[in-house]
Amino acid sequence: MPNRFIQIIHSYVPIGMLVWLLSWFIPYYNQTERIILFAAFVVVPLTLYRVFESANHKPVFFMKILVYLIPIGAIALAGSFLLSSGIFSGLLSIPWGFVTLLISALGVVLLIKSSTNLGDLSKTIGFMYISIGGIWLVAHQFGFPLLGFQGQIMLLTVNHFHYAGFVTPVLFGFLHEGQYKRSLSSIIVVLGGIAPILIALGITYSAVLEWLSVVVFTLSLLLYSIIVFTYVIPKATSWTKGYHMLSSGVIWITMALAITYGFREWMGQPNIPIPTMILFHGWGNAVLFSFIGILAWHATLMDKATAGIPFSRIQGKGKIGANVFANLSVLDQTPTKKTTGLIDDMQAYHSKQFNPKWLHEDIIRFYEHTNEYELQLTPYWSRTFQLPAKLYKRMSRWLEQMNFPLEAETTELKVKSVILPIQDDKDGRDNVRAWVRTYTESKTAIYAALYSTHLSECTRYMNIAFPLPYSQMTSILSLRNDTEGSLVLTSWPSEVTSGDQGVYFVINQKAIRLPINETITVWKDPESLEGNIEAKHHMWLFGMKFLTLEYRISKKSQRDN
């Protein structure tokens, strides 16, 4: 359940980005409001997703509320900014205010439940700071002055605590947890934790304190940038390098403006107009430093998580189809032994979480001698995804890969399957075999997949690669026992440990974890014929189930063999 909530929050990032981009067609928002909306629709969900994804403790109660409250709060806030300050505008801003307060409370819970290291502390500080932005936001929208301030300066404070207050300490926390120069990163965490509130106090009470606090904050950011360029970027993959270079490089420009502006304010000689600061400092910190910075650490953590996973080197070159492996010249023409199943021995998957002896013998027989079986397939697409499914079907029918049937075509389809030996040196993994499934009537491929296994931390995973044009998709499945001798294979992370399981898009050995998950349950009906089993294959996108495939698996007749 927690992992599903995390994926739903993840879905708010691309959806929020689309809604935010469409909001530019509405000419009534000023630049500061657009920056705040960017935080509400994109940056806050992305930051929460990344923190939840890497957290040891996942607070289900808070995540469940945030799943419902984030989109409501962001959309209501967009409506609030269309109105002049007053009671209606204020009421519409309250849901987002609740979001910030909930995030603040969540930060405290995460700190209590997790280890009390500086990385967790830094993230907690960021989570608590955003509530200050929420309070000032609601006050501004109601038209209530705070500490003698009103108007634009209040919105700038909201902006400050959604980015410098919220995102920056989270970035510092990821840096500290990455074991990069722990002595310096500790200083960065401390300076970055106190600087945002000092800046706010300086704006309120003292130009001198404001400028000095900006200097302290700038120092923490520049130290962060130096460590990233010195220790993080040299070890990063090419795509991840680009994210870090852009995020950590732009901070030298945006903070130079902040130092200059603060110093001029202290001297009583302001020479940088507020609109110019918003354009360069505001947008630079919001998009390039904060948004790209979270993406950079997301990519860094993904690279670290996938570093030990062996991915297939076989990629397609266009249309896939049933003959893809012959066309790519990767078939093993002289195998040392006949390959008959998806795996050679189910006992190889034995672990603390999975005991093959508890499975029904017919299930084991199917996986070890897959060539002896035929399949009947029944698809059930979710109503929400039926229109996208039709568009997807047009592409998959031509590609002949992951070419799942539509419910509208037929309720039941017969599937022919064959197991083929593959050259390990061409694939890069061990003991590889292909499973090609085609529709019996049309002879078109449903999918062509490369099956292997790998061992990680005493757990053996099923490692399945699907060739795509000049790339491939890999599904890493963990195995566990279910009730009455049934088997569950899943890509969902464990509630206890993350593990290698997941669905990845791989291009030239660069793996990107996709917001897709699948679970396959295989069981034996006691009343069915000997050798016959059933399976149900559930698939999720961003935590929302979009397709269920039901299989009836039976032994082939002697004539078919």
XYZ file of C-alpha atoms in Angstrom:
561
model
C 0.000 0.000 0.000
C 2.707 2.618 0.811
C 4.452 1.913 -2.498
C 1.204 2.481 -4.393
C 0.705 5.849 -2.679
C 4.278 6.816 -3.581
C 3.607 6.006 -7.241
C 0.391 8.061 -7.238
C 2.295 11.057 -5.852
C 4.885 10.406 -8.568
C 2.107 10.687 -11.185
C 1.356 14.222 -10.022
C 4.717 15.395 -11.415
C 4.027 14.890 -15.161
C 0.325 15.700 -14.745
C 1.153 18.801 -12.713
C 3.750 19.888 -15.268
C 1.153 19.655 -18.029
C -1.445 21.623 -16.030
C 1.147 24.251 -15.082
C 2.247 24.695 -18.703
C -1.392 25.067 -19.775
C -1.834 27.750 -17.094
C 0.435 30.011 -19.161
C -2.507 30.499 -21.504
C -4.194 32.327 -18.599
C -2.748 35.863 -18.637
C -3.814 36.867 -15.116
C -0.971 35.322 -13.084
C 2.078 37.418 -12.244
C 5.584 35.919 -12.283
C 5.754 35.271 -8.525
C 2.417 33.458 -8.601
C 3.595 31.308 -11.506
C 6.728 30.333 -9.556
C 4.624 29.367 -6.522
C 2.270 27.359 -8.742
C 5.286 25.572 -10.205
C 6.153 24.488 -6.665
C 2.585 23.332 -5.942
C 2.067 21.408 -9.180
C 5.557 20.046 -9.829
C 8.386 20.644 -7.337
C 6.622 19.695 -4.088
C 5.223 16.365 -5.466
C 8.617 15.520 -7.000
C 10.472 16.252 -3.753
C 7.990 14.265 -1.664
C 8.193 11.325 -4.071
C 11.994 11.243 -3.953
C 12.103 11.485 -0.138
C 9.399 8.813 0.307
C 11.093 6.535 -2.215
C 14.377 6.553 -0.273
C 12.912 6.637 3.250
C 13.211 3.553 5.440
C 9.931 4.355 7.202
C 6.961 5.161 4.963
C 4.160 6.923 6.905
C 1.038 5.505 5.265
C -1.413 7.794 7.068
C 0.267 11.003 5.889
C 0.829 9.698 2.363
C -2.821 8.697 2.006
C -3.989 12.193 2.951
C -1.417 13.837 0.676
C -2.560 11.700 -2.265
C -5.977 13.370 -2.051
C -4.956 16.800 -0.761
C -2.078 17.728 -3.114
C -4.133 17.965 -6.346
C -7.027 19.637 -4.533
C -4.678 22.159 -2.925
C -2.776 22.934 -6.135
C -5.908 23.422 -8.256
C -7.600 25.514 -5.543
C -4.461 27.655 -5.268
C -4.493 28.269 -9.006
C -8.086 29.476 -8.629
C -7.171 31.601 -5.615
C -4.526 33.506 -7.589
C -7.163 34.461 -10.163
C -9.031 36.451 -7.499
C -8.107 39.590 -5.630
C -7.130 39.159 -1.977
C -10.207 38.637 0.138
C -12.441 36.019 1.698
C -13.009 33.897 -1.440
C -9.364 33.993 -2.470
C -8.352 33.127 1.087
C -10.742 30.202 1.329
C -9.336 28.756 -1.902
C -5.786 29.005 -0.548
C -6.569 27.039 2.634
C -6.239 23.533 1.054
C -2.664 24.282 -0.015
C -2.000 25.736 3.408
C -3.109 22.399 4.872
C -0.724 20.615 2.486
C 2.231 22.613 3.836
C 1.190 22.001 7.459
C 0.808 18.282 6.776
C 4.260 18.159 5.188
C 5.663 19.926 8.260
C 4.081 17.351 10.582
C 5.314 14.596 8.308
C 8.867 15.880 8.634
C 8.700 15.480 12.400
C 7.352 11.921 12.035
C 10.088 10.960 9.584
C 12.731 12.276 11.963
C 11.294 10.354 14.922
C 10.923 7.099 12.993
C 14.263 7.231 11.161
C 17.873 7.467 12.293
C 18.831 10.859 13.696
C 21.630 11.628 11.236
C 22.233 15.048 9.721
C 20.812 13.981 6.369
C 17.433 13.132 7.904
C 17.602 16.259 10.051
C 18.198 18.441 7.006
C 15.181 16.967 5.182
C 13.065 17.438 8.309
C 14.055 21.109 8.507
C 12.982 21.565 4.894
C 9.673 19.846 5.558
C 9.003 22.142 8.506
C 10.013 25.353 6.713
C 7.400 24.948 3.975
C 4.621 25.448 6.527
C 5.846 29.027 7.034
C 5.296 29.578 3.333
C 1.808 28.120 3.664
C 0.897 30.430 6.552
C 2.092 33.524 4.698
C 0.275 32.378 1.574
C -3.107 32.042 3.281
C -2.631 35.371 5.076
C -1.808 37.129 1.787
C -4.790 35.651 -0.025
C -7.139 36.728 2.776
C -5.539 40.183 2.689
C -4.202 39.975 6.264
C -0.808 41.641 6.806
C 1.817 39.735 8.799
C 4.546 41.442 10.858
C 3.711 44.694 9.123
C 4.138 43.292 5.610
C 1.560 43.032 2.883
C 1.362 42.697 -0.883
C 4.216 41.458 -3.069
C 6.739 40.985 -0.255
C 4.436 38.370 1.310
C 4.313 36.365 -1.920
C 8.108 36.585 -2.172
C 8.274 35.099 1.330
C 5.973 32.271 0.215
C 8.273 31.681 -2.749
C 11.338 31.723 -0.467
C 10.019 29.032 1.874
C 8.798 26.773 -0.943
C 12.245 26.675 -2.539
C 15.115 27.928 -0.352
C 13.312 26.736 2.769
C 11.870 23.439 1.521
C 13.909 22.077 -1.406
C 17.414 23.273 -0.508
C 17.680 21.420 2.846
C 16.431 18.278 1.103
C 19.223 18.583 -1.492
C 21.723 19.091 1.321
C 20.351 15.975 3.036
C 20.890 13.848 -0.065
C 24.444 15.186 -0.374
C 25.240 14.305 3.242
C 23.757 10.811 2.921
C 25.874 10.221 -0.168
C 29.042 10.097 1.962
C 30.639 12.964 0.014
C 33.089 14.872 2.258
C 31.040 14.356 5.426
C 32.851 17.096 7.368
C 32.023 19.760 4.785
C 28.522 18.444 4.111
C 27.824 18.642 7.857
C 28.700 22.343 7.760
C 26.477 22.774 4.707
C 23.539 21.128 6.479
C 23.918 23.383 9.535
C 24.333 26.603 7.541
C 21.558 25.688 5.119
C 19.244 24.838 7.998
C 19.515 28.161 9.817
C 19.961 30.532 6.856
C 16.384 30.572 5.414
C 14.825 31.627 8.713
C 17.617 34.187 9.278
C 16.906 35.695 5.870
C 13.207 35.988 6.739
C 14.057 37.611 10.088
C 16.467 39.967 8.367
C 13.824 41.064 5.861
C 11.485 41.696 8.785
C 13.778 43.425 11.279
C 17.220 44.330 9.938
C 18.853 44.982 6.571
C 22.223 44.077 8.138
C 20.931 40.690 9.346
C 19.301 40.138 5.976
C 22.553 40.688 4.094
C 24.633 38.618 6.532
C 22.135 35.750 6.405
C 22.185 35.865 2.589
C 25.993 35.596 2.787
C 25.683 32.553 5.089
C 23.123 30.921 2.804
C 25.229 31.686 -0.261
C 28.275 30.148 1.403
C 26.351 26.919 2.085
C 25.113 26.778 -1.533
C 28.550 27.428 -3.009
C 30.098 24.757 -0.791
C 27.353 22.407 -1.960
C 28.157 23.284 -5.581
C 31.906 22.747 -5.066
C 31.406 19.299 -3.489
C 28.989 18.289 -6.254
C 31.433 19.336 -8.982
C 34.423 17.792 -7.187
C 33.045 14.512 -5.849
C 29.583 13.776 -7.284
C 29.834 14.667 -10.970
C 33.054 12.717 -11.728
C 31.372 9.495 -10.534
C 28.003 10.131 -12.214
C 26.751 8.717 -15.507
C 26.482 11.064 -18.479
C 22.820 12.032 -18.103
C 23.139 12.487 -14.353
C 26.259 14.648 -14.823
C 24.243 17.065 -16.954
C 21.544 17.507 -14.310
C 24.090 18.164 -11.550
C 26.165 20.536 -13.668
C 23.138 22.644 -14.576
C 21.684 22.741 -11.059
C 24.931 23.313 -9.167
C 26.343 25.676 -11.780
C 23.436 28.098 -11.979
C 23.594 28.789 -8.250
C 26.751 30.890 -8.714
C 24.767 33.301 -10.895
C 21.524 33.439 -8.907
C 23.264 33.893 -5.552
C 25.582 36.572 -6.950
C 22.421 38.535 -7.711
C 21.101 37.872 -4.191
C 24.353 39.058 -2.560
C 24.417 42.186 -4.698
C 20.759 42.935 -4.024
C 21.123 42.394 -0.259
C 24.268 44.515 -0.045
C 22.641 47.374 -1.961
C 19.604 47.202 0.312
C 21.893 47.390 3.348
C 23.671 50.406 1.879
C 20.376 52.058 1.049
C 21.217 52.060 -2.651
C 19.013 49.417 -4.292
C 19.829 49.158 -7.976
C 18.305 45.788 -9.009
C 14.536 46.039 -9.551
C 12.319 43.383 -7.987
C 11.040 42.193 -11.432
C 14.656 41.567 -12.491
C 15.340 39.580 -9.301
C 12.207 37.497 -9.905
C 13.164 36.852 -13.522
C 16.734 35.706 -12.891
C 17.036 34.829 -9.188
C 13.471 33.536 -8.724
C 13.121 31.481 -11.893
C 16.754 30.356 -11.788
C 16.391 28.946 -8.283
C 12.931 27.486 -8.898
C 13.517 25.654 -12.169
C 17.249 25.210 -12.640
C 18.485 24.790 -9.062
C 15.500 23.256 -7.221
C 13.645 21.257 -9.886
C 16.706 20.111 -11.819
C 18.525 19.552 -8.510
C 15.894 17.080 -7.273
C 15.986 15.356 -10.669
C 19.785 15.144 -10.385
C 19.641 13.389 -7.014
C 16.791 11.194 -8.230
C 19.004 10.083 -11.136
C 21.992 9.641 -8.793
C 20.044 7.404 -6.427
C 18.607 5.411 -9.346
C 22.108 4.890 -10.754
C 23.283 3.659 -7.363
C 20.298 1.303 -7.013
C 20.798 -0.229 -10.470
C 24.609 -0.427 -10.436
C 24.620 -4.109 -9.443
C 21.823 -5.267 -11.762
C 22.914 -7.080 -14.935
C 20.902 -5.782 -17.894
C 20.682 -7.450 -21.284
C 22.793 -5.944 -24.064
C 20.330 -7.072 -26.743
C 18.315 -4.248 -28.310
C 15.953 -4.232 -31.270
C 16.474 -2.350 -34.521
C 12.917 -1.512 -35.472
C 9.939 -3.847 -35.601
C 10.369 -6.638 -33.044
C 8.096 -9.577 -33.930
C 8.414 -13.302 -33.360
C 11.646 -13.633 -35.389
C 13.545 -10.846 -33.655
C 16.182 -13.092 -32.075
C 16.912 -14.899 -35.339
C 17.148 -11.546 -37.125
C 19.574 -10.246 -34.478
C 21.690 -13.431 -34.777
C 21.646 -14.101 -31.037
C 20.136 -17.605 -31.069
C 22.384 -20.356 -29.747
C 22.554 -22.847 -32.611
C 24.598 -25.396 -30.625
C 23.285 -25.321 -27.029
C 24.992 -27.625 -24.545
C 21.607 -28.772 -23.282
C 18.032 -28.458 -24.459
C 16.217 -25.462 -23.020
C 12.609 -26.343 -22.251
C 11.466 -23.824 -19.641
C 11.747 -20.283 -18.373
C 14.023 -21.611 -15.651
C 16.026 -24.800 -15.207
C 15.419 -25.400 -11.521
C 12.918 -23.591 -9.291
C 15.082 -24.488 -6.267
C 17.571 -21.838 -7.414
C 15.125 -19.172 -6.159
C 15.060 -20.501 -2.604
C 15.469 -17.667 -0.064
C 14.174 -16.469 3.302
C 11.123 -15.038 1.512
C 10.475 -17.923 -0.875
C 10.481 -21.716 -0.530
C 9.815 -23.615 -3.799
C 8.797 -26.705 -1.837
C 5.566 -24.946 -0.879
C 4.499 -24.591 -4.522
C 2.157 -26.992 -6.224
C 4.157 -29.374 -8.403
C 2.213 -28.373 -11.550
C 3.388 -24.754 -11.152
C 6.996 -25.879 -10.888
C 6.506 -28.118 -13.936
C 5.224 -25.175 -15.996
C 8.222 -22.960 -15.229
C 10.765 -25.726 -15.781
C 9.090 -27.190 -18.924
C 7.213 -24.233 -20.437
C 7.360 -25.737 -23.944
C 4.927 -28.430 -22.846
C 2.114 -25.934 -22.224
C -0.324 -23.767 -24.161
C -2.098 -20.642 -22.931
C -5.570 -19.127 -23.218
C -5.595 -15.367 -22.625
C -8.421 -13.085 -21.435
C -7.717 -9.317 -21.147
C -9.431 -6.794 -18.866
C -8.477 -3.158 -19.409
C -9.393 -0.584 -16.800
C -12.166 1.772 -17.901
C -9.921 4.770 -17.319
C -7.322 3.377 -19.723
C -9.591 2.063 -22.478
C -9.058 5.059 -24.787
C -5.266 5.191 -24.221
C -5.265 1.403 -24.699
C -6.645 1.789 -28.223
C -3.899 4.258 -29.084
C -1.299 1.970 -27.494
C -2.655 -1.011 -29.451
C -1.994 0.715 -32.782
C 1.677 1.069 -31.883
C 2.105 -2.351 -30.272
C 0.354 -4.145 -33.155
C 2.918 -2.715 -35.583
C 5.851 -3.218 -33.208
C 4.735 -6.744 -32.210
C 6.112 -6.304 -28.724
C 4.051 -6.211 -25.525
C 1.166 -6.444 -27.977
C -1.557 -7.052 -25.403
C -5.076 -7.641 -26.736
C -7.983 -5.261 -26.348
C -11.130 -6.437 -24.625
C -13.105 -5.166 -27.612
C -11.378 -7.606 -29.974
C -12.323 -10.836 -28.238
C -12.820 -12.139 -24.747
C -10.463 -15.056 -25.118
C -7.376 -15.693 -27.252
C -5.270 -18.779 -27.771
C -1.547 -18.190 -27.449
C 1.309 -20.218 -28.879
C 4.603 -20.094 -26.991
C 8.113 -21.333 -27.676
C 11.350 -21.345 -25.656
C 14.573 -20.575 -27.575
C 18.237 -20.791 -26.455
C 20.216 -17.514 -26.544
C 23.965 -16.903 -26.682
C 24.999 -15.627 -23.253
C 27.962 -13.669 -24.615
C 25.644 -11.671 -26.889
C 23.205 -10.940 -24.057
C 25.688 -10.306 -21.239
C 23.765 -12.303 -18.637
C 23.960 -15.964 -17.664
C 21.863 -18.904 -18.854
C 19.591 -16.790 -21.073
C 16.615 -18.142 -22.982
C 13.861 -16.420 -24.980
C 10.127 -16.879 -24.557
C 8.234 -15.866 -27.689
C 4.459 -15.776 -27.507
C 2.249 -15.323 -30.575
C -1.465 -15.273 -31.264
C -2.298 -18.685 -32.733
C -4.733 -17.378 -35.355
C -2.968 -14.223 -36.592
C 0.623 -15.444 -35.991
C 1.529 -11.949 -34.758
C 3.730 -11.705 -31.672
C 2.382 -10.756 -28.267
C 5.850 -10.391 -26.886
C 9.400 -11.615 -27.265
C 11.306 -11.649 -23.986
C 14.736 -12.735 -22.767
C 14.702 -14.594 -19.447
C 17.615 -14.829 -17.045
C 18.237 -14.584 -13.303
C 20.601 -12.727 -11.020
C 21.521 -13.009 -7.363
C 21.653 -9.950 -5.092
C 22.023 -9.984 -1.296
C 21.005 -13.652 -1.003
C 17.877 -13.123 -3.116
C 17.541 -14.484 -6.651
C 15.452 -12.381 -9.031
C 13.823 -13.243 -12.334
C 15.419 -10.867 -14.849
C 13.296 -10.393 -18.010
C 14.340 -8.149 -20.928
C 11.966 -6.991 -23.690
C 13.858 -5.706 -26.766
C 12.596 -2.376 -28.103
C 13.896 -0.256 -30.995
C 17.498 0.634 -30.020
C 16.666 0.058 -26.351
C 14.953 -2.450 -24.100
C 12.680 -2.690 -21.094
C 13.605 -4.941 -18.198
C 11.296 -6.315 -15.522
C 13.009 -7.542 -12.358
C 10.653 -9.774 -10.361
C 10.982 -11.152 -6.856
C 9.293 -14.429 -5.958
C 7.258 -15.229 -2.873
C 4.833 -17.870 -1.705
C 1.129 -17.211 -1.475
C -1.730 -19.232 -0.049
C -2.302 -22.920 -0.813
C 0.823 -23.551 -2.867
C 0.492 -20.603 -5.245
C 3.277 -18.355 -6.546
C 3.539 -14.556 -6.697
C 6.076 -12.751 -8.880
C 6.153 -8.976 -8.420
C 8.098 -5.863 -9.364
C 6.702 -3.923 -6.393
C 9.347 -3.031 -3.802
C 9.128 -4.871 -0.522
C 7.614 -3.132 2.491
C 10.828 -3.906 4.385
C 13.661 -3.601 1.850
C 13.721 -2.018 -1.594
C 15.649 -4.756 -3.416
C 16.304 -4.870 -7.177
C 12.732 -5.493 -8.281
C 11.175 -2.951 -10.615
C 10.538 -2.131 -14.269
C 13.362 -0.294 -16.044
C 13.845 1.374 -19.408
C 17.407 0.616 -20.546
C 19.336 2.293 -23.335
C 23.039 1.546 -23.760
C 23.084 0.073 -20.224
C 21.681 3.300 -18.688
C 18.674 2.185 -16.625
C 15.744 4.397 -15.665
C 13.202 3.082 -13.183
C 9.739 3.421 -14.748
C 6.504 4.177 -12.842
C 5.212 0.777 -13.968
C 4.677 -2.282 -11.786
C 3.369 -5.778 -12.327
C 2.332 -8.726 -10.210
C 1.759 -12.245 -11.535
C -0.096 -14.756 -9.373
C 0.008 -18.403 -10.440
C -2.153 -21.025 -8.731
C -3.568 -24.515 -9.085
C -7.291 -25.131 -8.939
C -7.695 -28.455 -7.078
C -10.575 -29.413 -9.377
C -8.672 -28.777 -12.627
C -7.042 -31.487 -14.727
C -3.547 -32.674 -13.938
C -0.948 -30.233 -15.256
C -3.404 -27.348 -15.701
C -2.845 -24.103 -13.794
C -4.127 -20.533 -13.880
C -2.452 -17.128 -13.669
C -3.502 -13.537 -13.236
C -1.200 -10.736 -14.397
C -1.926 -7.262 -12.940
C -0.189 -4.133 -14.283
C -0.059 -0.635 -12.783
C 0.999 2.758 -14.125
C 1.758 5.392 -11.460
C 0.046 3.153 -8.912
C -3.171 2.893 -10.971
C -4.108 -0.537 -12.328
C -4.558 -0.373 -16.084
C -4.621 -3.991 -17.271
C -5.301 -7.485 -15.973
C -4.471 -10.536 -18.076
C -5.969 -13.853 -17.040
C -4.326 -17.053 -18.282
C -5.551 -20.617 -18.388
C -2.468 -22.763 -18.825
C -2.793 -26.382 -19.884
C -0.607 -29.214 -21.089
C -0.311 -29.482 -24.867
C -1.764 -32.528 -26.527
C 0.628 -35.152 -27.853
C -0.234 -34.034 -31.368
C 0.882 -30.438 -30.592
C 4.132 -31.712 -29.093
